């Protein structure tokens, strides 16, 4: 994968089994990835009830309900059929080629023993940029940085795993403070340019976009992804202009006004 | 009842008439219950308006509306018909066997003179574990403990009696503080594993589940109850994993993040 | 009117024209009213838009919409037809007998020059109990008491005049403090026994009920009013029992629990 | 335009291109405008998505949806057809007569280099009353006053450009404080007399009304505008009476009661 893409390549890792994980890290190193993202927010997969109720799993089963959705959104169905099911790239590479065995793999409990010591070992294995993804607690951010992480990604996994998790925006301030200057990236729920501008103004180094890109891809393939990015970029520009900020690098907390009672 | 169940047996008591109550306590003592739960939250039965409107009372009257519900949920009806109406076990034992006379009994005002002195007398009568259920006020918690109760159950009776009563979760902190180390159990409205985890993290000793178990029982008898418990247990496990807490005993306030403004 | 009723008789007064008002006060004195209530909240009648839109005024015009309401609520219509339109008793007495001329009277601007000096003059004219109704501001309460009023009625006129007016419950604390021991009555929006219990626990001397009684009257005449009162009384009793307050006179702020964040 | 109107004439200016702006200022000076309003809130036009979805742009395209609206609101359509499309007067004067080229002009990016220095130059060009419109930040208000503006207009452009912009009412207090006695006007979302009264009581010098007047005009031309103004004036009078404020000039913060928790 990495070899065929341009620019800066990131490798995202879940620790399902430690030994398999260390193997993947070494392969990522060999194939030239610049950044390793270790996600720590779903040590155990959340039970996604909607999926269960709709008969959606992996591999996809064609229940009447899903076919109906297809009928209503012909573009999506067409693309799913043409491009095949999306696959979890790493697992495909590392283990097997068909979606069925991936699902089996994911269904096994992820390694519940993942802990700070595992992070330390990863730091030893991986000399390049290391980000810890899925943190929401300032103390965890401090600790990850102290253990040698180059930055953190504040994320509640798009609210898809633990519905009681706080929204990244509500903890961003504390996370930026805890990171003491190390980069703080953030994702989950960013949908408009104004969302992006707010997070940057509060001190985030970058914002990651999840489902909007997937939706764009499902609807229109690569062109759809490009369209989503273009919309967001345009919205960011307009928002900057409207708040009177001449360039994105000048965003700061001065542009944020706390909600004030009358 | 008690003799035929395994493990730790609890006896729940309302003080409708003091003399009848003291009799029941003595019988509970003889038949080997380990714990006496004195409920103090409904000295007078709340007027349950939905029941009135739907023609639901005790004994159950078969109005068209209820039959319709039955038609829509055939399992429930089937089980109600097969197992008969749920009965208030204590009153059945102590007084009469048919639901009609129980309802008459419940309709009489409960002993409005129940007070702290009554609790003292109960403490004298009952040497084993004594819990006071239905407290929502920290001062009451302190007083119950001071009078010798072994613990309290924070409860608003599932919100079924006084709709203005505070939610147990909003007073749990203060109740735990007031109990000065004595066990604080809590119930009312716990539906998901994450609810349970939150209460434990805030210092509750245990969470009681009410209607979910009744619903399980009504829908599928004992199997339904087992299924509800299994679902909750699974949700608790997943939630623990997702917040990175390796075992339930390590839950603490550190896992609770107060809602923060941006 | 006063002569034919039992017990304590109250006289409510708007100052539309001062001279007419002074006349009414003298007549109330002669006919034996015990209490004069001067309402100060609607110096100018609010424009009631719903009335306008529905074609409802005084006298009542029978538009298709109202007849439809009648068809859906046959009891109400029946009673309105049988008992005739409710009338504003004082104006009927003082001026004219038909609803039409009353409406004309009300449409004229009320005396915009009503001020604290007018209250002083009323105090001189009226030696018996004097209450000022419609206050929502603690400073006004202090001033009314200082000018000799025997108490105040906290009211936003049931929210029917100025939709931006605060709810009496949100200012009750400050009003009770400002009244320094003088009676503070309250109305507007009290619908359930628990509402009444809350206000009493916060220090109100009495709660006035407006529309619920009118609705009872419209639906079933005097019996309807009795029914509404019986429902409220029953709810108050149950609420007292459920919060463990043995009698209404023992209500205090100890029974109020401020909404607490988790 | 200015020459044909009575009274105090205001000239509103966007800085699209500086040179064109300076030209307009000089023309406004020659034709006798008393007040120059420089709007700084939409350096770049917000993307108005509803317009896009409805097929509404400038010039207006007659899509089925709009015709349907017309069918439901025949008066509006009639007037649009009779009076033609509303035009942006300044641009018409300065550049061209047809709506099409105006739209082209507006679609070009407004001068993103507008800054405090531009305001200083405007202050030098324009000796009469100068107001800066579109400020929401107290620091900007201080700075505009310090640069010689005679006052500011707190505005979020009616919420039509940046949906994340704060409501003027939530920042009015801070803006009045920052203006240190200079006039603070306010607009956006004022719909009722009570809204106007609240802003005046909080220290605003005047309230500007946007869309309500446009709606009146679209519905009934000049008469519609008069009707909207009459409704607002009437509502202001009634609100003053209901809060017991004898005249508008006596409004003050004493009439504002902060939302209080029970
Ligand atoms: C279908 C799907 C699969 C995902 N898989 C992973 C994953 O394997 N590893 C990971 O760190 N995050 C994963 N995420 C979470 C995203 O990386 C990201 O945190 C989240 O989607 C951001 O929220 P948003 O979708 O609201 O933008 C996944 C998200 C989606 C929607
Ligand atoms: C049908 C029913 C009967 C109940 N009877 C009693 C009772 O006799 N004694 C008691 O202490 N609580 C009683 N409760 C309250 C429960 O013990 C428990 O406090 C409550 O149901 C917890 O809330 P939940 O149902 O939301 O979990 C009853 C609840 C229900 C639903
Ligand atoms: C139809 C109607 C007429 C009223 N007329 C008067 C009145 O003449 N004088 C007065 O002080 N209050 C008047 N009120 C207000 C009531 O006295 C009382 O403040 C209000 O109804 C209490 O609110 P509630 O209806 O929500 O209980 C009137 C209320 C209604 C509904
Ligand atoms: C159709 C339309 C065009 C507008 N054009 C301008 C403009 O050219 N310059 C400007 O300063 N404000 C403009 N505004 C904003 C108004 O001046 C004013 O700030 C806003 O409408 C006030 O909010 P309101 O409509 O909720 O009362 C425009 C508003 C509307 C609705």
PDB file of N, CA and C in Angstrom, chain D residues 184-248:
ATOM      1  N   UNK D 184     -24.036  52.221  20.707  1.00  0.00           N
ATOM      2  CA  UNK D 184     -23.983  50.825  20.273  1.00  0.00           C
ATOM      3  C   UNK D 184     -25.349  50.476  19.710  1.00  0.00           C
ATOM      4  N   UNK D 185     -25.422  50.315  18.394  1.00  0.00           N
ATOM      5  CA  UNK D 185     -26.664  49.877  17.774  1.00  0.00           C
ATOM      6  C   UNK D 185     -26.591  48.359  17.641  1.00  0.00           C
ATOM      7  N   UNK D 186     -27.732  47.733  17.396  1.00  0.00           N
ATOM      8  CA  UNK D 186     -27.715  46.269  17.321  1.00  0.00           C
ATOM      9  C   UNK D 186     -28.797  45.806  16.351  1.00  0.00           C
ATOM     10  N   UNK D 187     -28.548  44.708  15.654  1.00  0.00           N
ATOM     11  CA  UNK D 187     -29.603  44.086  14.854  1.00  0.00           C
ATOM     12  C   UNK D 187     -29.396  42.575  14.819  1.00  0.00           C
ATOM     13  N   UNK D 188     -30.220  41.912  14.057  1.00  0.00           N
ATOM     14  CA  UNK D 188     -30.226  40.453  13.836  1.00  0.00           C
ATOM     15  C   UNK D 188     -31.228  39.731  14.730  1.00  0.00           C
ATOM     16  N   UNK D 189     -32.325  39.380  14.135  1.00  0.00           N
ATOM     17  CA  UNK D 189     -33.283  38.548  14.836  1.00  0.00           C
ATOM     18  C   UNK D 189     -34.300  39.287  15.683  1.00  0.00           C
ATOM     19  N   UNK D 190     -34.339  40.587  15.632  1.00  0.00           N
ATOM     20  CA  UNK D 190     -35.349  41.319  16.394  1.00  0.00           C
ATOM     21  C   UNK D 190     -36.680  41.203  15.677  1.00  0.00           C
ATOM     22  N   UNK D 191     -37.632  40.626  16.346  1.00  0.00           N
ATOM     23  CA  UNK D 191     -38.918  40.344  15.718  1.00  0.00           C
ATOM     24  C   UNK D 191     -40.096  40.908  16.496  1.00  0.00           C
ATOM     25  N   UNK D 192     -39.950  41.066  17.802  1.00  0.00           N
ATOM     26  CA  UNK D 192     -41.047  41.511  18.632  1.00  0.00           C
ATOM     27  C   UNK D 192     -40.668  42.752  19.422  1.00  0.00           C
ATOM     28  N   UNK D 193     -41.673  43.485  19.833  1.00  0.00           N
ATOM     29  CA  UNK D 193     -41.422  44.654  20.666  1.00  0.00           C
ATOM     30  C   UNK D 193     -40.624  44.307  21.914  1.00  0.00           C
ATOM     31  N   UNK D 194     -40.905  43.159  22.501  1.00  0.00           N
ATOM     32  CA  UNK D 194     -40.177  42.789  23.718  1.00  0.00           C
ATOM     33  C   UNK D 194     -38.689  42.605  23.441  1.00  0.00           C
ATOM     34  N   UNK D 195     -38.338  42.124  22.250  1.00  0.00           N
ATOM     35  CA  UNK D 195     -36.923  41.992  21.884  1.00  0.00           C
ATOM     36  C   UNK D 195     -36.257  43.373  21.897  1.00  0.00           C
ATOM     37  N   UNK D 196     -36.951  44.314  21.312  1.00  0.00           N
ATOM     38  CA  UNK D 196     -36.430  45.680  21.222  1.00  0.00           C
ATOM     39  C   UNK D 196     -36.252  46.267  22.618  1.00  0.00           C
ATOM     40  N   UNK D 197     -37.268  46.082  23.450  1.00  0.00           N
ATOM     41  CA  UNK D 197     -37.217  46.642  24.801  1.00  0.00           C
ATOM     42  C   UNK D 197     -36.051  46.048  25.587  1.00  0.00           C
ATOM     43  N   UNK D 198     -35.840  44.746  25.444  1.00  0.00           N
ATOM     44  CA  UNK D 198     -34.731  44.110  26.168  1.00  0.00           C
ATOM     45  C   UNK D 198     -33.389  44.714  25.768  1.00  0.00           C
ATOM     46  N   UNK D 199     -33.173  44.886  24.463  1.00  0.00           N
ATOM     47  CA  UNK D 199     -31.884  45.410  23.997  1.00  0.00           C
ATOM     48  C   UNK D 199     -31.687  46.852  24.468  1.00  0.00           C
ATOM     49  N   UNK D 200     -32.738  47.647  24.425  1.00  0.00           N
ATOM     50  CA  UNK D 200     -32.627  49.024  24.905  1.00  0.00           C
ATOM     51  C   UNK D 200     -32.304  49.025  26.399  1.00  0.00           C
ATOM     52  N   UNK D 201     -32.988  48.162  27.149  1.00  0.00           N
ATOM     53  CA  UNK D 201     -32.755  48.105  28.592  1.00  0.00           C
ATOM     54  C   UNK D 201     -31.322  47.697  28.904  1.00  0.00           C
ATOM     55  N   UNK D 202     -30.717  46.936  27.987  1.00  0.00           N
ATOM     56  CA  UNK D 202     -29.338  46.509  28.215  1.00  0.00           C
ATOM     57  C   UNK D 202     -28.326  47.534  27.719  1.00  0.00           C
ATOM     58  N   UNK D 203     -28.800  48.638  27.204  1.00  0.00           N
ATOM     59  CA  UNK D 203     -27.874  49.703  26.865  1.00  0.00           C
ATOM     60  C   UNK D 203     -27.702  49.998  25.386  1.00  0.00           C
ATOM     61  N   UNK D 204     -28.407  49.299  24.506  1.00  0.00           N
ATOM     62  CA  UNK D 204     -28.320  49.619  23.083  1.00  0.00           C
ATOM     63  C   UNK D 204     -28.913  51.003  22.828  1.00  0.00           C
ATOM     64  N   UNK D 205     -28.316  51.714  21.883  1.00  0.00           N
ATOM     65  CA  UNK D 205     -28.832  53.045  21.517  1.00  0.00           C
ATOM     66  C   UNK D 205     -30.003  52.930  20.556  1.00  0.00           C
ATOM     67  N   UNK D 206     -29.966  51.929  19.692  1.00  0.00           N
ATOM     68  CA  UNK D 206     -31.060  51.728  18.740  1.00  0.00           C
ATOM     69  C   UNK D 206     -30.999  50.299  18.235  1.00  0.00           C
ATOM     70  N   UNK D 207     -32.148  49.851  17.728  1.00  0.00           N
ATOM     71  CA  UNK D 207     -32.244  48.505  17.165  1.00  0.00           C
ATOM     72  C   UNK D 207     -32.598  48.650  15.693  1.00  0.00           C
ATOM     73  N   UNK D 208     -31.885  47.895  14.848  1.00  0.00           N
ATOM     74  CA  UNK D 208     -32.188  47.925  13.415  1.00  0.00           C
ATOM     75  C   UNK D 208     -33.017  46.698  13.068  1.00  0.00           C
ATOM     76  N   UNK D 209     -33.940  46.881  12.168  1.00  0.00           N
ATOM     77  CA  UNK D 209     -34.828  45.793  11.755  1.00  0.00           C
ATOM     78  C   UNK D 209     -34.546  45.472  10.295  1.00  0.00           C
ATOM     79  N   UNK D 210     -34.281  44.199  10.006  1.00  0.00           N
ATOM     80  CA  UNK D 210     -33.971  43.801   8.641  1.00  0.00           C
ATOM     81  C   UNK D 210     -35.115  43.106   7.936  1.00  0.00           C
ATOM     82  N   UNK D 211     -35.135  41.800   8.007  1.00  0.00           N
ATOM     83  CA  UNK D 211     -36.099  41.035   7.235  1.00  0.00           C
ATOM     84  C   UNK D 211     -37.555  41.354   7.514  1.00  0.00           C
ATOM     85  N   UNK D 212     -37.940  41.652   8.756  1.00  0.00           N
ATOM     86  CA  UNK D 212     -39.369  41.965   8.937  1.00  0.00           C
ATOM     87  C   UNK D 212     -39.843  43.069   7.994  1.00  0.00           C
ATOM     88  N   UNK D 213     -38.991  44.084   7.765  1.00  0.00           N
ATOM     89  CA  UNK D 213     -39.392  45.153   6.850  1.00  0.00           C
ATOM     90  C   UNK D 213     -39.433  44.637   5.413  1.00  0.00           C
ATOM     91  N   UNK D 214     -38.464  43.801   5.074  1.00  0.00           N
ATOM     92  CA  UNK D 214     -38.461  43.244   3.714  1.00  0.00           C
ATOM     93  C   UNK D 214     -39.709  42.400   3.480  1.00  0.00           C
ATOM     94  N   UNK D 215     -40.082  41.643   4.492  1.00  0.00           N
ATOM     95  CA  UNK D 215     -41.264  40.801   4.346  1.00  0.00           C
ATOM     96  C   UNK D 215     -42.507  41.681   4.164  1.00  0.00           C
ATOM     97  N   UNK D 216     -42.573  42.733   4.978  1.00  0.00           N
ATOM     98  CA  UNK D 216     -43.704  43.652   4.847  1.00  0.00           C
ATOM     99  C   UNK D 216     -43.747  44.235   3.437  1.00  0.00           C
ATOM    100  N   UNK D 217     -42.578  44.650   2.957  1.00  0.00           N
ATOM    101  CA  UNK D 217     -42.505  45.238   1.619  1.00  0.00           C
ATOM    102  C   UNK D 217     -42.916  44.236   0.548  1.00  0.00           C
ATOM    103  N   UNK D 218     -42.405  43.028   0.677  1.00  0.00           N
ATOM    104  CA  UNK D 218     -42.722  42.019  -0.339  1.00  0.00           C
ATOM    105  C   UNK D 218     -44.209  41.696  -0.334  1.00  0.00           C
ATOM    106  N   UNK D 219     -44.812  41.707   0.857  1.00  0.00           N
ATOM    107  CA  UNK D 219     -46.214  41.312   0.971  1.00  0.00           C
ATOM    108  C   UNK D 219     -47.157  42.435   0.555  1.00  0.00           C
ATOM    109  N   UNK D 220     -46.798  43.675   0.874  1.00  0.00           N
ATOM    110  CA  UNK D 220     -47.751  44.754   0.600  1.00  0.00           C
ATOM    111  C   UNK D 220     -47.081  46.089   0.304  1.00  0.00           C
ATOM    112  N   UNK D 221     -45.863  46.051  -0.228  1.00  0.00           N
ATOM    113  CA  UNK D 221     -45.203  47.286  -0.622  1.00  0.00           C
ATOM    114  C   UNK D 221     -45.015  48.225   0.562  1.00  0.00           C
ATOM    115  N   UNK D 222     -45.093  49.497   0.310  1.00  0.00           N
ATOM    116  CA  UNK D 222     -44.895  50.501   1.349  1.00  0.00           C
ATOM    117  C   UNK D 222     -45.869  50.344   2.507  1.00  0.00           C
ATOM    118  N   UNK D 223     -47.105  49.980   2.207  1.00  0.00           N
ATOM    119  CA  UNK D 223     -48.091  49.767   3.280  1.00  0.00           C
ATOM    120  C   UNK D 223     -47.645  48.630   4.201  1.00  0.00           C
ATOM    121  N   UNK D 224     -47.062  47.604   3.603  1.00  0.00           N
ATOM    122  CA  UNK D 224     -46.589  46.475   4.405  1.00  0.00           C
ATOM    123  C   UNK D 224     -45.498  46.914   5.362  1.00  0.00           C
ATOM    124  N   UNK D 225     -44.579  47.736   4.872  1.00  0.00           N
ATOM    125  CA  UNK D 225     -43.518  48.247   5.741  1.00  0.00           C
ATOM    126  C   UNK D 225     -44.124  49.054   6.879  1.00  0.00           C
ATOM    127  N   UNK D 226     -45.078  49.938   6.527  1.00  0.00           N
ATOM    128  CA  UNK D 226     -45.726  50.738   7.574  1.00  0.00           C
ATOM    129  C   UNK D 226     -46.408  49.841   8.609  1.00  0.00           C
ATOM    130  N   UNK D 227     -47.051  48.772   8.123  1.00  0.00           N
ATOM    131  CA  UNK D 227     -47.767  47.879   9.038  1.00  0.00           C
ATOM    132  C   UNK D 227     -46.796  47.202  10.001  1.00  0.00           C
ATOM    133  N   UNK D 228     -45.644  46.726   9.473  1.00  0.00           N
ATOM    134  CA  UNK D 228     -44.652  46.080  10.340  1.00  0.00           C
ATOM    135  C   UNK D 228     -44.173  47.053  11.396  1.00  0.00           C
ATOM    136  N   UNK D 229     -43.884  48.283  10.984  1.00  0.00           N
ATOM    137  CA  UNK D 229     -43.409  49.278  11.956  1.00  0.00           C
ATOM    138  C   UNK D 229     -44.485  49.561  13.004  1.00  0.00           C
ATOM    139  N   UNK D 230     -45.735  49.651  12.572  1.00  0.00           N
ATOM    140  CA  UNK D 230     -46.819  49.939  13.514  1.00  0.00           C
ATOM    141  C   UNK D 230     -46.978  48.803  14.520  1.00  0.00           C
ATOM    142  N   UNK D 231     -46.865  47.562  14.040  1.00  0.00           N
ATOM    143  CA  UNK D 231     -46.973  46.411  14.950  1.00  0.00           C
ATOM    144  C   UNK D 231     -45.864  46.461  15.992  1.00  0.00           C
ATOM    145  N   UNK D 232     -44.636  46.690  15.521  1.00  0.00           N
ATOM    146  CA  UNK D 232     -43.502  46.730  16.449  1.00  0.00           C
ATOM    147  C   UNK D 232     -43.665  47.854  17.463  1.00  0.00           C
ATOM    148  N   UNK D 233     -44.081  49.024  16.983  1.00  0.00           N
ATOM    149  CA  UNK D 233     -44.250  50.167  17.880  1.00  0.00           C
ATOM    150  C   UNK D 233     -45.300  49.847  18.942  1.00  0.00           C
ATOM    151  N   UNK D 234     -46.393  49.251  18.513  1.00  0.00           N
ATOM    152  CA  UNK D 234     -47.455  48.891  19.447  1.00  0.00           C
ATOM    153  C   UNK D 234     -46.947  47.897  20.489  1.00  0.00           C
ATOM    154  N   UNK D 235     -46.207  46.920  20.025  1.00  0.00           N
ATOM    155  CA  UNK D 235     -45.660  45.921  20.948  1.00  0.00           C
ATOM    156  C   UNK D 235     -44.690  46.551  21.944  1.00  0.00           C
ATOM    157  N   UNK D 236     -43.881  47.486  21.453  1.00  0.00           N
ATOM    158  CA  UNK D 236     -42.957  48.166  22.369  1.00  0.00           C
ATOM    159  C   UNK D 236     -43.752  48.892  23.445  1.00  0.00           C
ATOM    160  N   UNK D 237     -44.805  49.608  23.046  1.00  0.00           N
ATOM    161  CA  UNK D 237     -45.608  50.348  24.015  1.00  0.00           C
ATOM    162  C   UNK D 237     -46.216  49.428  25.067  1.00  0.00           C
ATOM    163  N   UNK D 238     -46.808  48.334  24.605  1.00  0.00           N
ATOM    164  CA  UNK D 238     -47.439  47.405  25.551  1.00  0.00           C
ATOM    165  C   UNK D 238     -46.416  46.790  26.497  1.00  0.00           C
ATOM    166  N   UNK D 239     -45.255  46.451  25.944  1.00  0.00           N
ATOM    167  CA  UNK D 239     -44.225  45.850  26.797  1.00  0.00           C
ATOM    168  C   UNK D 239     -43.771  46.839  27.859  1.00  0.00           C
ATOM    169  N   UNK D 240     -43.567  48.080  27.451  1.00  0.00           N
ATOM    170  CA  UNK D 240     -43.178  49.109  28.422  1.00  0.00           C
ATOM    171  C   UNK D 240     -44.212  49.192  29.541  1.00  0.00           C
ATOM    172  N   UNK D 241     -45.489  49.222  29.143  1.00  0.00           N
ATOM    173  CA  UNK D 241     -46.553  49.323  30.139  1.00  0.00           C
ATOM    174  C   UNK D 241     -46.534  48.108  31.063  1.00  0.00           C
ATOM    175  N   UNK D 242     -46.333  46.940  30.471  1.00  0.00           N
ATOM    176  CA  UNK D 242     -46.413  45.722  31.288  1.00  0.00           C
ATOM    177  C   UNK D 242     -45.246  45.570  32.253  1.00  0.00           C
ATOM    178  N   UNK D 243     -44.112  46.136  31.896  1.00  0.00           N
ATOM    179  CA  UNK D 243     -43.011  46.064  32.851  1.00  0.00           C
ATOM    180  C   UNK D 243     -43.010  47.312  33.743  1.00  0.00           C
ATOM    181  N   UNK D 244     -43.991  48.159  33.546  1.00  0.00           N
ATOM    182  CA  UNK D 244     -44.125  49.312  34.428  1.00  0.00           C
ATOM    183  C   UNK D 244     -43.100  50.398  34.167  1.00  0.00           C
ATOM    184  N   UNK D 245     -42.691  50.541  32.914  1.00  0.00           N
ATOM    185  CA  UNK D 245     -41.733  51.589  32.564  1.00  0.00           C
ATOM    186  C   UNK D 245     -42.495  52.713  31.862  1.00  0.00           C
ATOM    187  N   UNK D 246     -42.624  53.867  32.496  1.00  0.00           N
ATOM    188  CA  UNK D 246     -43.501  54.916  31.939  1.00  0.00           C
ATOM    189  C   UNK D 246     -43.049  55.471  30.589  1.00  0.00           C
ATOM    190  N   UNK D 247     -41.744  55.554  30.337  1.00  0.00           N
ATOM    191  CA  UNK D 247     -41.325  55.959  28.987  1.00  0.00           C
ATOM    192  C   UNK D 247     -40.010  55.296  28.576  1.00  0.00           C
ATOM    193  N   UNK D 248     -39.862  55.173  27.266  1.00  0.00           N
ATOM    194  CA  UNK D 248     -38.773  54.378  26.712  1.00  0.00           C
ATOM    195  C   UNK D 248     -37.393  54.839  27.172  1.00  0.00           C
TER     196      UNK D 248
END
